[in-house]
PDB file of C-alpha atoms and ligand atoms in Angstrom:
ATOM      1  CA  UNK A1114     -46.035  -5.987  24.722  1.00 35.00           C
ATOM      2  CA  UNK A1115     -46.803  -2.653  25.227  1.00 39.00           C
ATOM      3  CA  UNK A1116     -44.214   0.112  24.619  1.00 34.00           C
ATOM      4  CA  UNK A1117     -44.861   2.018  28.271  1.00 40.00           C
ATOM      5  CA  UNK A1118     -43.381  -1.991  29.752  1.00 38.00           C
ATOM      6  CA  UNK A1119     -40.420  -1.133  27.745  1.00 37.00           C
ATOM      7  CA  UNK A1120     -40.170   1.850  29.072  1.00 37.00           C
ATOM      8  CA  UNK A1121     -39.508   0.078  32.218  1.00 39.00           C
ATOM      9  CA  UNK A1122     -36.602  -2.273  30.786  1.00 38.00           C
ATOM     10  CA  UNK A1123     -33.581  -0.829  32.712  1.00 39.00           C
ATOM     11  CA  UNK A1124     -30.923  -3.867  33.110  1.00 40.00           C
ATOM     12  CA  UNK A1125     -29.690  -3.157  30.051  1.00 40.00           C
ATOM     13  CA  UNK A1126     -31.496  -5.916  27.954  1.00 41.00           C
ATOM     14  CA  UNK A1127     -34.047  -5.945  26.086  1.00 41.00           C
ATOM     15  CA  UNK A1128     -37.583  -7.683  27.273  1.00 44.00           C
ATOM     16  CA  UNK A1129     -37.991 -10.650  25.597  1.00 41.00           C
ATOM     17  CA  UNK A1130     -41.376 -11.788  27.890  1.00 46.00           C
ATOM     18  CA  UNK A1131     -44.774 -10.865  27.858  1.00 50.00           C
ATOM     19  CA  UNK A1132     -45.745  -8.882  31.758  1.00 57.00           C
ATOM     20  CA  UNK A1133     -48.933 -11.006  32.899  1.00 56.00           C
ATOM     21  CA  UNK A1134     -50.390  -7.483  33.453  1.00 67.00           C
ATOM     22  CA  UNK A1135     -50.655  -4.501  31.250  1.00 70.00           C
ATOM     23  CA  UNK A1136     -48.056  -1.844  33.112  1.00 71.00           C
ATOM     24  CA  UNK A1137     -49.672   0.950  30.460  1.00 68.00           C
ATOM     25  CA  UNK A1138     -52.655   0.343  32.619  1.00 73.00           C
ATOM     26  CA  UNK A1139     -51.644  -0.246  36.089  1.00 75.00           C
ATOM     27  CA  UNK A1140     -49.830   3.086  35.469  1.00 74.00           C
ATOM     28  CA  UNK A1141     -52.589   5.251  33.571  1.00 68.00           C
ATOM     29  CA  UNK A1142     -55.512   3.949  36.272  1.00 69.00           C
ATOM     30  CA  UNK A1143     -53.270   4.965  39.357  1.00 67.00           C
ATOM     31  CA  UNK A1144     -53.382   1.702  40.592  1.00 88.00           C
ATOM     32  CA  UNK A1145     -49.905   1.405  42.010  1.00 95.00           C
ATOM     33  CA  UNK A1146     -50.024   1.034  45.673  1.00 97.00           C
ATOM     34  CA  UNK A1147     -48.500   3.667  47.726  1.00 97.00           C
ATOM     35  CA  UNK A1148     -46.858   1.706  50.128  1.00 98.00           C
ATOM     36  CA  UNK A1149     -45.086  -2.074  49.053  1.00 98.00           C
ATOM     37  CA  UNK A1150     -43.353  -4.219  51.699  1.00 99.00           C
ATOM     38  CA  UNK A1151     -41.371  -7.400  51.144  1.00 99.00           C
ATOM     39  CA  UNK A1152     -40.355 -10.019  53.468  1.00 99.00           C
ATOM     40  CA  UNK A1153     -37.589 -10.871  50.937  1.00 98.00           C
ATOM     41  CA  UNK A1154     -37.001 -15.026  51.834  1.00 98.00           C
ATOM     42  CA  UNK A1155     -35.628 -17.595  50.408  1.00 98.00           C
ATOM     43  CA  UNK A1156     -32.023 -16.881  50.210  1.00 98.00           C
ATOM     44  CA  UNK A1157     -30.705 -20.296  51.729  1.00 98.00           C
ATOM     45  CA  UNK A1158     -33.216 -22.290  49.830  1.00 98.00           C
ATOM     46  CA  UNK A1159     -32.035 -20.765  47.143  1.00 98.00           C
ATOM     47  CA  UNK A1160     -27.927 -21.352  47.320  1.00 98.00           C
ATOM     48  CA  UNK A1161     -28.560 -24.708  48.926  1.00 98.00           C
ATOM     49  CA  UNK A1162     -30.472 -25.827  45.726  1.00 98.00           C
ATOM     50  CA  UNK A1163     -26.912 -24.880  43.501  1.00 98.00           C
ATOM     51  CA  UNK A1164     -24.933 -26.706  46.235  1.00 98.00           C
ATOM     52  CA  UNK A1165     -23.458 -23.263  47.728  1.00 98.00           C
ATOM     53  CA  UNK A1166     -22.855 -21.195  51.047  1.00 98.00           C
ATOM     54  CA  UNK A1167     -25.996 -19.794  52.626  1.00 98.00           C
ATOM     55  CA  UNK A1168     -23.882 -16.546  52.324  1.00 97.00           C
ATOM     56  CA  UNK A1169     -23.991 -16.631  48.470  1.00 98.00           C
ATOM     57  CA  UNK A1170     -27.848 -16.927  48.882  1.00 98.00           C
ATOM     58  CA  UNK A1171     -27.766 -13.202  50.543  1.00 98.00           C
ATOM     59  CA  UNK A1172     -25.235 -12.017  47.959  1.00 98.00           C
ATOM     60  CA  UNK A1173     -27.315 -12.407  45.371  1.00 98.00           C
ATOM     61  CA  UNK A1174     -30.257 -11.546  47.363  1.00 98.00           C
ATOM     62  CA  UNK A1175     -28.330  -8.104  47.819  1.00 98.00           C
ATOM     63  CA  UNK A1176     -28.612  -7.557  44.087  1.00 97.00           C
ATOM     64  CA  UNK A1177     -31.759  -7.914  43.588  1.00 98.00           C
ATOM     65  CA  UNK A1178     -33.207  -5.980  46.492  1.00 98.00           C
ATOM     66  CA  UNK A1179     -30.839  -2.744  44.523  1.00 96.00           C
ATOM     67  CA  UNK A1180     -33.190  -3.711  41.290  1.00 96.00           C
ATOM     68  CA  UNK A1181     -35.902  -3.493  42.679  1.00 97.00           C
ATOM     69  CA  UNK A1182     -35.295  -0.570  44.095  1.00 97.00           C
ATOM     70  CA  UNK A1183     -35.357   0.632  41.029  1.00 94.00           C
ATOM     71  CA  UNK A1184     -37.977  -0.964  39.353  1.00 95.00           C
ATOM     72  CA  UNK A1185     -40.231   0.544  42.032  1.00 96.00           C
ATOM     73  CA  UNK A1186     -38.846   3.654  41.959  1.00 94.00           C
ATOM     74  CA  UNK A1187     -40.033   3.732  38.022  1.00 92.00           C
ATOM     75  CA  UNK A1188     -43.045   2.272  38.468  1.00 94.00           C
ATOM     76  CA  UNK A1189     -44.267   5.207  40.798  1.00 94.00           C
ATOM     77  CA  UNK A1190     -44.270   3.154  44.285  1.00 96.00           C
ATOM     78  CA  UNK A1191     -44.038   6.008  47.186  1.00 97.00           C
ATOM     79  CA  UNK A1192     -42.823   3.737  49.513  1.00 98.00           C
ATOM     80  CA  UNK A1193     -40.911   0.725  49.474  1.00 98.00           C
ATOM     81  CA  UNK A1194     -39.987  -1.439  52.721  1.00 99.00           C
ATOM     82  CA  UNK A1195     -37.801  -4.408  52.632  1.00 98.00           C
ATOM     83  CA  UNK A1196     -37.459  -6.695  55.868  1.00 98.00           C
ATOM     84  CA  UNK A1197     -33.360  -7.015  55.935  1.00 98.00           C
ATOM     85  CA  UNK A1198     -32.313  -8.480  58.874  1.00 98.00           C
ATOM     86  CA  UNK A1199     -34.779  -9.646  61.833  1.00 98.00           C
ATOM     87  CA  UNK A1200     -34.284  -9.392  65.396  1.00 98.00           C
ATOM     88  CA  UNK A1201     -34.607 -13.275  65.638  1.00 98.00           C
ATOM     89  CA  UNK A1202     -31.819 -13.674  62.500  1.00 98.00           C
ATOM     90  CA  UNK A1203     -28.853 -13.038  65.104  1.00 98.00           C
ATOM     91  CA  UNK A1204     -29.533 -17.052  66.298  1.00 98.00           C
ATOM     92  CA  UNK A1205     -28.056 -17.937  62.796  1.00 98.00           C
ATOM     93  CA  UNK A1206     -24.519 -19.147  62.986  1.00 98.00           C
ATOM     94  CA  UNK A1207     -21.555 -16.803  63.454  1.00 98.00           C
ATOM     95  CA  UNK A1208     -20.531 -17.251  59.746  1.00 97.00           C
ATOM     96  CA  UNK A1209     -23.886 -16.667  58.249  1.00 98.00           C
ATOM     97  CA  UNK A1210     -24.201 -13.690  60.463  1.00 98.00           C
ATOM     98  CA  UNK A1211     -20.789 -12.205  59.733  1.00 98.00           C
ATOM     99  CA  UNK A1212     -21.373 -12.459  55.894  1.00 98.00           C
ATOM    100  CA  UNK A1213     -24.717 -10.523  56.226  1.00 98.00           C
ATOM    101  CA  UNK A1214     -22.732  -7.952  58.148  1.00 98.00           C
ATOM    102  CA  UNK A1215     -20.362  -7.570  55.606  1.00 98.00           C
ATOM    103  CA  UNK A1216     -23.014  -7.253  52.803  1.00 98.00           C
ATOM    104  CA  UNK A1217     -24.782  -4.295  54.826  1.00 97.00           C
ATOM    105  CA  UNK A1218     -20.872  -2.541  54.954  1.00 96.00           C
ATOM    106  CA  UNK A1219     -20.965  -3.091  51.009  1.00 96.00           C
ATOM    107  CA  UNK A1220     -24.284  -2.420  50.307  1.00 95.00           C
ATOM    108  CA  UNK A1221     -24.658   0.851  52.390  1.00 93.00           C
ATOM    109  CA  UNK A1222     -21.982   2.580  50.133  1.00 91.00           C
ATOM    110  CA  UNK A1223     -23.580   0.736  46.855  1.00 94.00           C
ATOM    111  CA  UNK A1224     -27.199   2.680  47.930  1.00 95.00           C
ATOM    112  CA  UNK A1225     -25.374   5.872  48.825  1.00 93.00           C
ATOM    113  CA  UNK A1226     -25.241   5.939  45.092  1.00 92.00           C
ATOM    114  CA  UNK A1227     -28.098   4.244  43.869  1.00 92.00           C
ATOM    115  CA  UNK A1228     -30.362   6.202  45.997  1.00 95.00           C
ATOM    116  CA  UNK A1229     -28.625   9.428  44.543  1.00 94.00           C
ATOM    117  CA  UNK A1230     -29.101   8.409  40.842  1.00 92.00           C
ATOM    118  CA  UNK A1231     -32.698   7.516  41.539  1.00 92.00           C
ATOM    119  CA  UNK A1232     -33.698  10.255  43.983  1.00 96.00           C
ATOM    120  CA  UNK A1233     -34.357   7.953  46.637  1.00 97.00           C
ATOM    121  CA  UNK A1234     -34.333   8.556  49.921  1.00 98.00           C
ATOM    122  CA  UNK A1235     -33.241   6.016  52.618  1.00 98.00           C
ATOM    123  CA  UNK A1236     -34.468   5.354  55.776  1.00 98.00           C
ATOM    124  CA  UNK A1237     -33.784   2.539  58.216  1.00 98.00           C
ATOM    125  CA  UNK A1238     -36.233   0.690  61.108  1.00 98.00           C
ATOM    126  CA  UNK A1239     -35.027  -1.171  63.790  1.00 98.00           C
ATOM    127  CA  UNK A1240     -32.764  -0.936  66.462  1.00 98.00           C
ATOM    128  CA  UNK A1241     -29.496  -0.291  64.981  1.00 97.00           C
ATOM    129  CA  UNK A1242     -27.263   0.379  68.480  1.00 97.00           C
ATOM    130  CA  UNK A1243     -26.433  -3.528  68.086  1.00 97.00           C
ATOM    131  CA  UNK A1244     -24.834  -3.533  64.980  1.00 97.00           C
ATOM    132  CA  UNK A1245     -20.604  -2.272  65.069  1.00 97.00           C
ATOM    133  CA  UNK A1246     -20.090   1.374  64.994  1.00 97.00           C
ATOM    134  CA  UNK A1247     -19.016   1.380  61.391  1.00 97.00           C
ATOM    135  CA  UNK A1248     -21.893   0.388  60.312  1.00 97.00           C
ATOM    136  CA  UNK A1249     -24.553   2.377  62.585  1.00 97.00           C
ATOM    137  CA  UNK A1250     -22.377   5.600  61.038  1.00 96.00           C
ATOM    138  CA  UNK A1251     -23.241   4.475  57.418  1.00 95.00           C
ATOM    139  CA  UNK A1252     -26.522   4.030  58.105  1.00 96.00           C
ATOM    140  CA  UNK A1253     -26.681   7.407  59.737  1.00 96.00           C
ATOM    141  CA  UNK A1254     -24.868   8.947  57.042  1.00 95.00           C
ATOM    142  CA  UNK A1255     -26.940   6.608  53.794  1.00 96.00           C
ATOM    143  CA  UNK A1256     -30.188   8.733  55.901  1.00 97.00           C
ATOM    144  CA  UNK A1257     -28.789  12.735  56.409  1.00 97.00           C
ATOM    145  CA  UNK A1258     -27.559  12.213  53.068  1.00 97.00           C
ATOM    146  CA  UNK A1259     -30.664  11.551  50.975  1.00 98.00           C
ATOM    147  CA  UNK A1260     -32.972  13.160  53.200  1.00 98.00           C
ATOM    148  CA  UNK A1261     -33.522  15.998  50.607  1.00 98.00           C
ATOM    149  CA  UNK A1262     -34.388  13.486  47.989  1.00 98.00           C
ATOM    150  CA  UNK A1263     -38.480  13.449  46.524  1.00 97.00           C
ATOM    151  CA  UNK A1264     -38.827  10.374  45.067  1.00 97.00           C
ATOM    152  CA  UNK A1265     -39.381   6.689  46.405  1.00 98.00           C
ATOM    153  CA  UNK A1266     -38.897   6.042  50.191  1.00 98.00           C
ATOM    154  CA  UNK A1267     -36.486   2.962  50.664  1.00 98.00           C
ATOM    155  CA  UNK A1268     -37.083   1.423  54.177  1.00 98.00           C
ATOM    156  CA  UNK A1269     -35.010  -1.181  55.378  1.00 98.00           C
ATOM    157  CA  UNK A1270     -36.138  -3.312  58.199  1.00 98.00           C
ATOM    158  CA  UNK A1271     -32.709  -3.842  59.985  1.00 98.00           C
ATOM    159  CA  UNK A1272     -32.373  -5.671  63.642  1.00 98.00           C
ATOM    160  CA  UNK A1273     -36.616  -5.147  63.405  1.00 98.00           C
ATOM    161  CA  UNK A1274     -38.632  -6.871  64.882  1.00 98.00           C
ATOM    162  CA  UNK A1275     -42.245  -5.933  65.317  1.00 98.00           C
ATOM    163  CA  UNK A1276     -42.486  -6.719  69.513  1.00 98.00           C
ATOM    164  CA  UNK A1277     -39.240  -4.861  69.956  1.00 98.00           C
ATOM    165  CA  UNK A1278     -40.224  -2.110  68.166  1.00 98.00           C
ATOM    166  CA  UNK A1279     -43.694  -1.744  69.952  1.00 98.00           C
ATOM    167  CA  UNK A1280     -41.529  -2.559  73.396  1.00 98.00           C
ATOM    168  CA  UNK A1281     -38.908   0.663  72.436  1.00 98.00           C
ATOM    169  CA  UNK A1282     -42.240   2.740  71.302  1.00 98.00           C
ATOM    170  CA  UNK A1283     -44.311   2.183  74.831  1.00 98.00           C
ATOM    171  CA  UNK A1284     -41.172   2.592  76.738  1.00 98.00           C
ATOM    172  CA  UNK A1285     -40.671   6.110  75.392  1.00 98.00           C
ATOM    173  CA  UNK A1286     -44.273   6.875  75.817  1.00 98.00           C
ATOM    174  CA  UNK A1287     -44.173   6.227  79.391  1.00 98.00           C
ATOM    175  CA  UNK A1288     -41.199   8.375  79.358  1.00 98.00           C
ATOM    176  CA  UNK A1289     -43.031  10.721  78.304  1.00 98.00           C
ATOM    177  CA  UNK A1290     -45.758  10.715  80.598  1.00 98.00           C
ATOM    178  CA  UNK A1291     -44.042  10.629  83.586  1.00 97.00           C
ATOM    179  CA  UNK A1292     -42.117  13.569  82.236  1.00 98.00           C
ATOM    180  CA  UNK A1293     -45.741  15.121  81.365  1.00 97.00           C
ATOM    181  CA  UNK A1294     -45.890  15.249  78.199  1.00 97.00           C
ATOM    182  CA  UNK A1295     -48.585  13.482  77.273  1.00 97.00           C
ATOM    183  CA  UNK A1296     -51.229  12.187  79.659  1.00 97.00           C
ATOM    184  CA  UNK A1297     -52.728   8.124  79.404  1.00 97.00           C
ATOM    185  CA  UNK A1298     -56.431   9.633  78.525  1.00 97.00           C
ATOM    186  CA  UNK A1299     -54.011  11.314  75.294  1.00 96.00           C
ATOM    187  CA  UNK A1300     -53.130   8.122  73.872  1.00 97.00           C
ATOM    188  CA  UNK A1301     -54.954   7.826  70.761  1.00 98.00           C
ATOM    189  CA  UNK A1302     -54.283   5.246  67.793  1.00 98.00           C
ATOM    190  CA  UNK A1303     -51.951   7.912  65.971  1.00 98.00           C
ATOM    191  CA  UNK A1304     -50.181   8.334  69.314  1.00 98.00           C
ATOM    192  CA  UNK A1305     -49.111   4.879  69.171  1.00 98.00           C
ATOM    193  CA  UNK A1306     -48.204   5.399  65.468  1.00 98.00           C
ATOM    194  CA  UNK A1307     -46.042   8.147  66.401  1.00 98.00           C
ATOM    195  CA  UNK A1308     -43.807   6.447  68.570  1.00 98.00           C
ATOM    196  CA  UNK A1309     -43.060   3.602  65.956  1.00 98.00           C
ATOM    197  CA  UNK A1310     -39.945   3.446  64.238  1.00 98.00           C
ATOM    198  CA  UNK A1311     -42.063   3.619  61.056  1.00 98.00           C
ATOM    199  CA  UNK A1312     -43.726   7.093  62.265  1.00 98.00           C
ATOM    200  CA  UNK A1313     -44.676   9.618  59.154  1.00 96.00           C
ATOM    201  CA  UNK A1314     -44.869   6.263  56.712  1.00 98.00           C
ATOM    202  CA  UNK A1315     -48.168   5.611  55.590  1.00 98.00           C
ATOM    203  CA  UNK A1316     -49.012   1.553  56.635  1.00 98.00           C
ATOM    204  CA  UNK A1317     -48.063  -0.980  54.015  1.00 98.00           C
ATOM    205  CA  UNK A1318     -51.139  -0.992  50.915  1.00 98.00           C
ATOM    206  CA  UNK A1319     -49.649  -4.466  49.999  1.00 98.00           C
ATOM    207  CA  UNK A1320     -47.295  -7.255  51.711  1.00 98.00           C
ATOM    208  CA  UNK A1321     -45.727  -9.684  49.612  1.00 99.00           C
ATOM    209  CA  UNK A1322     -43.295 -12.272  50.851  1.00 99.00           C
ATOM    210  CA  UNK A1323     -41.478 -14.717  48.652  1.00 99.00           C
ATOM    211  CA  UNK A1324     -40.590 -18.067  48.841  1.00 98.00           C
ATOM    212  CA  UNK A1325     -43.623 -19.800  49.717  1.00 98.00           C
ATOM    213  CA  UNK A1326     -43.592 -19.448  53.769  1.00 98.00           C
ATOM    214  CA  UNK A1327     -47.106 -17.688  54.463  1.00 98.00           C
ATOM    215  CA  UNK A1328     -46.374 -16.113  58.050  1.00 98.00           C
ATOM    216  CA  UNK A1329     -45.134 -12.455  58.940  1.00 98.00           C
ATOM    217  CA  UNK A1330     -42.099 -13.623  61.325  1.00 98.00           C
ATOM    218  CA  UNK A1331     -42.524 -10.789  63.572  1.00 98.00           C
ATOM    219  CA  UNK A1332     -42.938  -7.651  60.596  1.00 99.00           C
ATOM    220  CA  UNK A1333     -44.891  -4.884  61.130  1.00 99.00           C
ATOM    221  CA  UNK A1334     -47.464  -6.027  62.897  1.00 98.00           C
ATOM    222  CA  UNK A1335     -49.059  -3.113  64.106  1.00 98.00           C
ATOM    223  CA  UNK A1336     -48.641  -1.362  60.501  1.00 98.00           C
ATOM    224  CA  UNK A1337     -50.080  -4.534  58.581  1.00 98.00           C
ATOM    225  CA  UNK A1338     -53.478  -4.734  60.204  1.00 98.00           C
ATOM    226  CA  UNK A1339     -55.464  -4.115  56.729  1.00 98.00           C
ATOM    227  CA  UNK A1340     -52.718  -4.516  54.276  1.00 98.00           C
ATOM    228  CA  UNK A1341     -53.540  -6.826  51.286  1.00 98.00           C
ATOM    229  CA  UNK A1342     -51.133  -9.732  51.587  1.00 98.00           C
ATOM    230  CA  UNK A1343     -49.526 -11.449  48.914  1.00 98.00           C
ATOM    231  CA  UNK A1344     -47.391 -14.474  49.044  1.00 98.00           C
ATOM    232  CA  UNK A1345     -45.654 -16.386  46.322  1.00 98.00           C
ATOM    233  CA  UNK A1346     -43.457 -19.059  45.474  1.00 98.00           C
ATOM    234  CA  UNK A1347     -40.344 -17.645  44.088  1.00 98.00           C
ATOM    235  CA  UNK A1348     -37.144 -17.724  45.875  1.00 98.00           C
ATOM    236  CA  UNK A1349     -35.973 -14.208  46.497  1.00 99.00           C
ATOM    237  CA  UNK A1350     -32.866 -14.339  44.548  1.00 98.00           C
ATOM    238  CA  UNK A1351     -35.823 -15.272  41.465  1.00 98.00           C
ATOM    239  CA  UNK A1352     -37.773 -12.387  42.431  1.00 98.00           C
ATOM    240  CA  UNK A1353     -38.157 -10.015  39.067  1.00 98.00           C
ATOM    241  CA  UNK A1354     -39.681  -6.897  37.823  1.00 96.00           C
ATOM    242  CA  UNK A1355     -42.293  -9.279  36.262  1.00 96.00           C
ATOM    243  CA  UNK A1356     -43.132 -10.588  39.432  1.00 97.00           C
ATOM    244  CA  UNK A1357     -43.437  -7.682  40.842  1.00 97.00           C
ATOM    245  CA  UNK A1358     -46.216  -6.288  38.857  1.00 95.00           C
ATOM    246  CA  UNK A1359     -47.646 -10.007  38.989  1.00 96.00           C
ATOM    247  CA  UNK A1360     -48.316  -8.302  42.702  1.00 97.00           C
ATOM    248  CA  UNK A1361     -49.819  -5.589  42.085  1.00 96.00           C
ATOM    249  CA  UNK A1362     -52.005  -6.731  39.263  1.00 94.00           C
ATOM    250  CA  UNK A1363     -53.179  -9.047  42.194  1.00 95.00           C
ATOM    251  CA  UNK A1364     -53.667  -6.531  44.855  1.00 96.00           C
ATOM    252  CA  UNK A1365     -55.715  -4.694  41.973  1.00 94.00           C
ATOM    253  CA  UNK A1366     -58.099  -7.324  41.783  1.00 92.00           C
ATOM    254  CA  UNK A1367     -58.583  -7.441  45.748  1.00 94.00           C
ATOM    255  CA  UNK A1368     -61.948  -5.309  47.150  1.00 92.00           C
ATOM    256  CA  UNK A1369     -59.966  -3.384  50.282  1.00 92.00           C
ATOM    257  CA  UNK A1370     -63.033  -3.363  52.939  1.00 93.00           C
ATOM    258  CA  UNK A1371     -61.537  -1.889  55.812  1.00 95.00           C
ATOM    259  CA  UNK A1372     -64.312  -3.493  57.955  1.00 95.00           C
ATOM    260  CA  UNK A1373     -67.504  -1.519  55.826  1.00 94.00           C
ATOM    261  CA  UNK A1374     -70.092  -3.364  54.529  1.00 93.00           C
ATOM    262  CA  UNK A1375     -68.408  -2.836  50.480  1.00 80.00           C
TER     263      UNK A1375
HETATM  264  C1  IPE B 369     -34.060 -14.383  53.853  1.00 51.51           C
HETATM  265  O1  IPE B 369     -33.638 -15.615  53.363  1.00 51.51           O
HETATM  266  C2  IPE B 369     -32.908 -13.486  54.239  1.00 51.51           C
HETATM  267  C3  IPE B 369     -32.736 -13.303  55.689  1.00 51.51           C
HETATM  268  C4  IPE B 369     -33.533 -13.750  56.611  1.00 51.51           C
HETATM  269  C5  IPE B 369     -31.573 -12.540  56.113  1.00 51.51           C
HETATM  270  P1  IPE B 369     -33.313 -16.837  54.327  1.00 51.51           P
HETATM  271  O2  IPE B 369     -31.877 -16.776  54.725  1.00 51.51           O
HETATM  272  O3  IPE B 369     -34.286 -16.877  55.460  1.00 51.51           O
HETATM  273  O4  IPE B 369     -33.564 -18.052  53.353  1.00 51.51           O
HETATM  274  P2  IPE B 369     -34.221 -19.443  53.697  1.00 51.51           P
HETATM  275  O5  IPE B 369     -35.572 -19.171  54.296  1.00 51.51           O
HETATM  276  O6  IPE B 369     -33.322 -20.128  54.669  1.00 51.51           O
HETATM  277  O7  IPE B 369     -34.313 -20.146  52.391  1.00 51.51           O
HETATM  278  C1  IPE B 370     -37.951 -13.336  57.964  1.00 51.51           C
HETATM  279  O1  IPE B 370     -37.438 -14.479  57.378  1.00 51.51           O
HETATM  280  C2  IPE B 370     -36.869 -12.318  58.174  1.00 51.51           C
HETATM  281  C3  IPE B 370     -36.332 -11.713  56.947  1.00 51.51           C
HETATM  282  C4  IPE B 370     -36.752 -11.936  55.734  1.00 51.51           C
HETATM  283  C5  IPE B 370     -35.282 -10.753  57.144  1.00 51.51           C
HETATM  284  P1  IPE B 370     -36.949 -15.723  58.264  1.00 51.51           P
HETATM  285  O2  IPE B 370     -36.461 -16.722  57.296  1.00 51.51           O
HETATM  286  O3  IPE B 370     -36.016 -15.274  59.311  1.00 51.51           O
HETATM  287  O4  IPE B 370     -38.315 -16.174  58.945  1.00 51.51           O
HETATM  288  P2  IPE B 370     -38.745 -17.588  59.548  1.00 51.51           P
HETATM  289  O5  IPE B 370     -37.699 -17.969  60.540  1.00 51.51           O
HETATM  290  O6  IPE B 370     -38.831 -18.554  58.414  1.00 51.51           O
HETATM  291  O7  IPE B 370     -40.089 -17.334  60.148  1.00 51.51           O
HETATM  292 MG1   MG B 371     -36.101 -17.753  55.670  1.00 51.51          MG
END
């Protein structure tokens, strides 16, 4: 193994497994994509194959979504979205729902100081009026207060849903035009862009989504529409640095077209 993959050992252990792809390289060619979103699934599968809550699923969902924070934010990824907490996930039951609340309380303070250490800086998609007012303020607060930071971008897809999002977007464009600020014949693609929740993040380079379901469940639809896309079988409480370079060794093997004739 090559020393540079050490370099990225930082759970305290040492690596005892070969990565399937050389990190020295990935690193020296400037291969790492910009831009990596997760739809992070597979926590229920997960706990109900040990015999436990659904809840424990998230909880150790939780810490690996704050590793891999890291582990991207050492690798050099820009960007890093994570799908959270969809618009359709308040039809779970009240427990299930309740615990996932409670882990977004505990986690929002947790990232306050992981995003500090790292020089991460936070920022939040969806539509967050729903959620108790506790929580909206330490979302808020996780966002003014590493707004100054450089380094990786941590979105977290939160009460998002892709048709929602597009429905709050056009509503506040029509807003706008009526007020007349922008005129129909104005509306370009970047327009559109502009009035997402994800406005001023580049689209998504790669999607990868765990657990072996091979749909987007209502994620970034718009922002996805040439994003390489990357599925795989691991529960997300499995999910590891390893396999996330397994990722992007794959998404360096793809040819990105973008409809020319390559
Ligand atoms: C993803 O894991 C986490 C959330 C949707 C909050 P799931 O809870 O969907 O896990 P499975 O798909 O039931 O295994
Ligand atoms: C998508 O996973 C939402 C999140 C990962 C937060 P789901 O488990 O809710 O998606 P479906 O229901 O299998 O499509
Ligand atoms: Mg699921």
């Amino acid at each position: 193994m090559s020393e540079s993959a050490g370099a990225f050992t930082n759970r305290g252990q040492e690596e005892t497994t070969c990565l399937p792809v050389c990190l020295e390289d990935l690193m020296e060619d400037g291969k790492i994509p910009a831009h990596v979103a997760i739809i992070m699934d597979g926590n229920g599968r997960w706990a109900r194959k040990r015999g436990l809550p659904r809840k424990m699923g998230h909880v150790e969902g939780c810490k690996v979504v704050e590793r891999t924070v890291e582990d991207a934010a050492r690798l050099g990824i820009r960007y890093l979205t994570v799908y959270a907490f969809s618009t359709e996930n308040w039809k779970r039951s009240e427990d299930e729902v309740e615990a996932l609340m409670q882990l977004f309380r505990y986690y929002a303070k947790r990232l306050l100081k992981i995003a500090n250490e790292n020089n991460v800086r936070v920022k939040m998609i969806g539509e967050r009026s729903r959620f108790a007012p506790d929580i909206i303020k330490a979302i808020n607060s996780l966002e003014d207060t590493t707004a100054g930071n450089t380094g990786l971008t941590f979105v977290i897809a939160v009460n998002y849903g892709s048709r929602d999002e597009l429905r709050r977007g056009v509503t506040r464009m029509l807003r706008d035009c009526e007020e007349g600020h922008i005129t129909p014949d104005q509306v370009t693609e970047e327009t559109i862009a502009s009035y997402l929740d994800t406005a001023k993040i580049p689209d998504p380079d790669l999607l990868i989504r765990t657990s072996g379901e091979e749909r987007l469940s209502n994620f970034m639809l718009w922002q996805l529409a040439y994003s390489e896309l990357y599925f795989c079988d691991v529960l997300w409480p499995d999910f590891t640095k390893e396999e996330l370079v397994k990722a992007i060794g794959e998404y360096n093997r793809r040819e990105r077209r973008f409809g020319d004739a390559g």
